Protein backbone atom coordinates (compact mmCIF):
# COMPACT_ATOMS: atom_id res chain seq x y z
CA MET A 1 13.03 -4.31 -11.40
CA GLN A 2 9.90 -6.33 -10.72
CA ILE A 3 7.90 -5.34 -7.65
CA PHE A 4 5.19 -7.72 -6.46
CA LEU A 5 2.60 -5.78 -4.44
CA ILE A 6 0.66 -7.99 -2.04
CA ARG A 7 -2.30 -6.91 0.08
CA HIS A 8 -2.66 -8.42 3.55
CA PRO A 9 -5.45 -10.92 4.51
CA ARG A 10 -8.88 -9.71 5.54
CA PRO A 11 -8.77 -8.06 9.00
CA LEU A 12 -10.76 -9.59 11.85
CA LEU A 13 -12.72 -6.42 12.38
CA GLU A 14 -16.38 -5.52 12.36
CA SER A 15 -17.47 -3.83 9.14
CA GLY A 16 -18.01 -0.07 9.19
CA ILE A 17 -14.97 0.65 11.38
CA CYS A 18 -12.31 3.13 10.26
CA TYR A 19 -8.90 1.51 10.39
CA GLY A 20 -5.56 2.48 8.92
CA ARG A 21 -2.75 2.33 11.45
CA LEU A 22 -5.04 0.42 13.83
CA ASP A 23 -3.10 -2.79 14.47
CA VAL A 24 -5.71 -5.52 14.10
CA ASP A 25 -5.34 -9.25 13.54
CA ALA A 26 -6.36 -10.87 10.26
CA GLU A 27 -7.56 -14.17 8.83
CA ASP A 28 -5.23 -17.18 8.66
CA PRO A 29 -2.48 -16.25 6.16
CA GLN A 30 -1.46 -19.83 5.34
CA PRO A 31 -4.01 -20.51 2.54
CA LEU A 32 -3.09 -17.20 0.90
CA ALA A 33 0.62 -17.91 1.27
CA ARG A 34 0.23 -21.26 -0.51
CA ARG A 35 -1.50 -19.56 -3.45
CA LEU A 36 0.90 -16.62 -3.59
CA ARG A 37 4.02 -18.81 -3.58
CA SER A 38 3.00 -20.13 -7.00
CA LEU A 39 3.05 -16.54 -8.33
CA LEU A 40 6.34 -15.46 -6.74
CA PRO A 41 9.69 -16.46 -8.22
CA ALA A 42 11.80 -18.50 -5.82
CA ASP A 43 13.91 -16.53 -3.33
CA THR A 44 12.09 -13.25 -3.91
CA PRO A 45 13.00 -10.96 -0.97
CA ILE A 46 10.01 -9.77 1.05
CA VAL A 47 9.61 -6.43 2.79
CA ALA A 48 6.42 -5.80 4.74
CA SER A 49 4.51 -3.32 6.81
CA PRO A 50 5.10 -4.11 10.50
CA LEU A 51 1.36 -4.08 11.26
CA GLN A 52 0.35 -7.60 12.24
CA ARG A 53 -2.13 -8.16 9.41
CA ALA A 54 0.75 -7.72 6.93
CA ARG A 55 3.45 -9.21 9.14
CA SER A 56 1.59 -12.50 9.53
CA LEU A 57 1.42 -13.02 5.76
CA ALA A 58 5.04 -11.95 5.25
CA GLU A 59 6.19 -14.49 7.85
CA ALA A 60 4.11 -17.20 6.15
CA LEU A 61 5.76 -16.39 2.82
CA HIS A 62 9.40 -16.02 3.87
CA PRO A 63 11.41 -17.02 6.95
CA ARG A 64 13.53 -13.86 6.76
CA ALA A 65 11.08 -11.15 5.79
CA SER A 66 12.08 -7.61 6.71
CA TYR A 67 9.86 -4.71 7.76
CA ASP A 68 9.62 -1.01 6.97
CA ASP A 69 7.39 1.51 8.76
CA ARG A 70 7.01 3.48 5.52
CA LEU A 71 4.81 0.66 4.18
CA MET A 72 2.19 1.07 6.88
CA GLU A 73 -1.36 2.06 5.96
CA ILE A 74 -2.46 5.69 6.04
CA ASP A 75 -2.84 7.16 9.52
CA PHE A 76 -6.42 8.30 10.15
CA GLY A 77 -5.47 9.85 13.49
CA GLU A 78 -8.46 10.46 15.76
CA TRP A 79 -10.72 8.53 13.38
CA GLU A 80 -8.95 5.22 14.02
CA GLY A 81 -11.24 2.60 15.52
CA ARG A 82 -14.38 4.73 15.17
CA ARG A 83 -17.41 3.91 13.08
CA TRP A 84 -17.49 5.80 9.80
CA ASN A 85 -21.08 6.90 10.47
CA GLU A 86 -19.98 8.50 13.75
CA ILE A 87 -17.32 10.74 12.20
CA ASP A 88 -18.17 14.42 11.71
CA ARG A 89 -19.95 14.73 8.36
CA HIS A 90 -18.32 18.11 7.68
CA LEU A 91 -14.87 16.54 8.00
CA LEU A 92 -15.80 13.70 5.66
CA ASP A 93 -17.08 16.24 3.14
CA ALA A 94 -13.83 18.21 3.42
CA TRP A 95 -11.90 14.99 2.75
CA ALA A 96 -14.04 14.20 -0.30
CA ALA A 97 -13.39 17.72 -1.61
CA ASP A 98 -9.60 17.34 -1.39
CA MET A 99 -8.73 13.65 -1.22
CA LEU A 100 -5.03 14.26 -1.80
CA HIS A 101 -4.26 16.91 0.81
CA PHE A 102 -6.93 16.65 3.51
CA VAL A 103 -5.48 15.59 6.87
CA PRO A 104 -7.78 13.86 9.39
CA PRO A 105 -7.30 15.23 12.93
CA GLY A 106 -4.00 13.83 14.20
CA GLY A 107 -3.45 11.81 11.01
CA GLU A 108 -1.85 12.19 7.59
CA SER A 109 -2.95 13.03 4.06
CA ALA A 110 -2.88 10.78 1.01
CA ALA A 111 -0.04 12.93 -0.33
CA MET A 112 1.98 12.23 2.83
CA LEU A 113 1.26 8.51 2.50
CA GLN A 114 2.37 8.53 -1.13
CA ALA A 115 5.58 10.44 -0.37
CA ARG A 116 6.75 7.95 2.27
CA VAL A 117 5.83 4.93 0.12
CA ILE A 118 7.82 6.31 -2.82
CA ASP A 119 10.71 7.11 -0.48
CA CYS A 120 10.64 3.45 0.61
CA LEU A 121 10.61 2.21 -2.99
CA ASP A 122 13.56 4.45 -3.83
CA SER A 123 15.65 3.12 -0.98
CA LEU A 124 14.77 -0.50 -1.77
CA ARG A 125 15.61 -0.05 -5.45
CA ALA A 126 19.01 1.30 -4.43
CA GLY A 127 19.86 -2.25 -3.35
CA HIS A 128 19.76 -3.28 -7.04
CA ALA A 129 17.64 -6.38 -6.50
CA LYS A 130 16.02 -7.70 -9.68
CA ARG A 131 12.76 -8.39 -7.89
CA LEU A 132 11.07 -7.67 -4.59
CA ALA A 133 7.74 -8.43 -2.93
CA LEU A 134 6.03 -5.90 -0.68
CA VAL A 135 3.37 -7.16 1.73
CA THR A 136 1.41 -4.10 2.63
CA HIS A 137 -1.95 -2.32 2.55
CA ALA A 138 -4.40 -1.14 -0.09
CA GLY A 139 -3.56 2.52 0.50
CA ALA A 140 0.18 1.97 0.15
CA ILE A 141 -0.20 -0.18 -2.96
CA ARG A 142 -2.54 2.30 -4.63
CA ALA A 143 -0.22 5.19 -3.76
CA ALA A 144 2.76 3.40 -5.33
CA LEU A 145 0.85 2.50 -8.47
CA GLY A 146 -0.60 5.98 -8.74
CA HIS A 147 2.80 7.60 -8.67
CA CYS A 148 4.62 5.14 -10.91
CA LEU A 149 1.82 4.99 -13.49
CA ARG A 150 1.17 8.75 -13.36
CA LEU A 151 -2.45 8.45 -12.28
CA ALA A 152 -4.57 11.16 -10.69
CA ILE A 153 -5.80 10.41 -7.18
CA ASP A 154 -9.36 9.99 -8.49
CA GLU A 155 -7.99 7.02 -10.45
CA TRP A 156 -5.47 5.47 -8.08
CA SER A 157 -7.63 5.72 -4.98
CA GLN A 158 -10.23 3.52 -6.71
CA LEU A 159 -7.96 0.74 -7.97
CA PRO A 160 -9.54 -2.63 -7.04
CA LEU A 161 -7.40 -4.61 -4.61
CA ALA A 162 -8.81 -7.72 -2.94
CA PHE A 163 -7.49 -8.98 0.37
CA GLY A 164 -4.61 -11.36 -0.32
CA SER A 165 -4.27 -10.16 -3.92
CA ILE A 166 -1.01 -9.70 -5.81
CA SER A 167 -0.13 -7.13 -8.49
CA LEU A 168 3.08 -6.88 -10.51
CA LEU A 169 4.77 -3.58 -11.33
CA GLU A 170 7.90 -3.40 -13.50
CA ILE A 171 10.12 -0.32 -13.19
CA ASP A 172 12.90 0.59 -15.63
CA GLY A 173 15.82 2.92 -15.16
CA GLN A 174 18.08 3.87 -12.28
CA ALA A 175 16.81 7.38 -11.60
CA ASN A 176 15.27 8.41 -8.32
CA LEU A 177 11.49 8.02 -8.45
CA ARG A 178 11.05 11.39 -6.75
CA ARG A 179 13.55 13.39 -8.81
CA ILE A 180 10.93 14.53 -11.30
CA GLY A 181 7.76 13.32 -9.59
CA CYS A 182 6.13 15.62 -7.08
CA GLY A 183 4.90 12.63 -5.03
CA GLN A 184 1.30 13.82 -5.10
CA GLY A 185 -0.30 11.49 -7.61
CA THR A 186 -1.44 13.94 -10.25
CA ALA A 187 -1.04 13.43 -13.99
CA GLN A 188 1.59 16.20 -14.07
CA CYS A 189 3.86 14.39 -11.60
CA ALA A 190 6.13 12.35 -13.83
CA PRO A 191 8.46 9.85 -12.17
CA ALA A 192 11.99 9.72 -13.53
CA THR A 193 11.53 6.10 -14.69
CA ALA A 194 9.29 4.14 -17.01
CA ALA A 195 6.89 1.80 -15.26
CA ARG A 196 4.47 -0.86 -16.50
CA LEU A 197 1.72 -2.67 -14.67
CA LEU A 198 1.97 -6.28 -15.81
CA TYR A 199 -1.11 -7.38 -13.89
CA LEU A 200 -3.43 -6.12 -11.16
CA ASN A 201 -5.26 -7.84 -8.35
CA ARG A 202 -4.65 -11.54 -9.02
């Protein structure tokens, strides 16, 4: 199965603001959609995060896009909408010390994000489509790639993903992605399928 992973357009948000689940508008998706259509095979089904910055691009790409809450960006809880330089330094240090399991107040950890994204991929693969495009967020894309490619969080959290970019992941096998994988993005968490990254960040 080929999975095209598409990041949403650039949000219309002042720089330096923490946003994950914050539902903000984004730049005009039409120019991106025109470019992305040349990279997507015809009639590729599209599933997107329901947040408007992803939804707008999904709607520009496909008249019958569907939506899944599991593809939303990580939830930063009480940090949402705040300036990064106003967040408690001790909490930021605790996050840096345990990027996988630290939970911002009222939010979720990277491990929780990865688990729901992989759960979404599993359920979508059960439909036996040969290809699929996901219009989502950098965190969700990195979490999926990290799990499927068996990367540690120090690697997958730093994967370069430009706004409006597309990456192509190919997954073999019919086994459940979580059957062997622990869903936490470490090198020891082996998914029950073989996966290849055909290209990143086009």
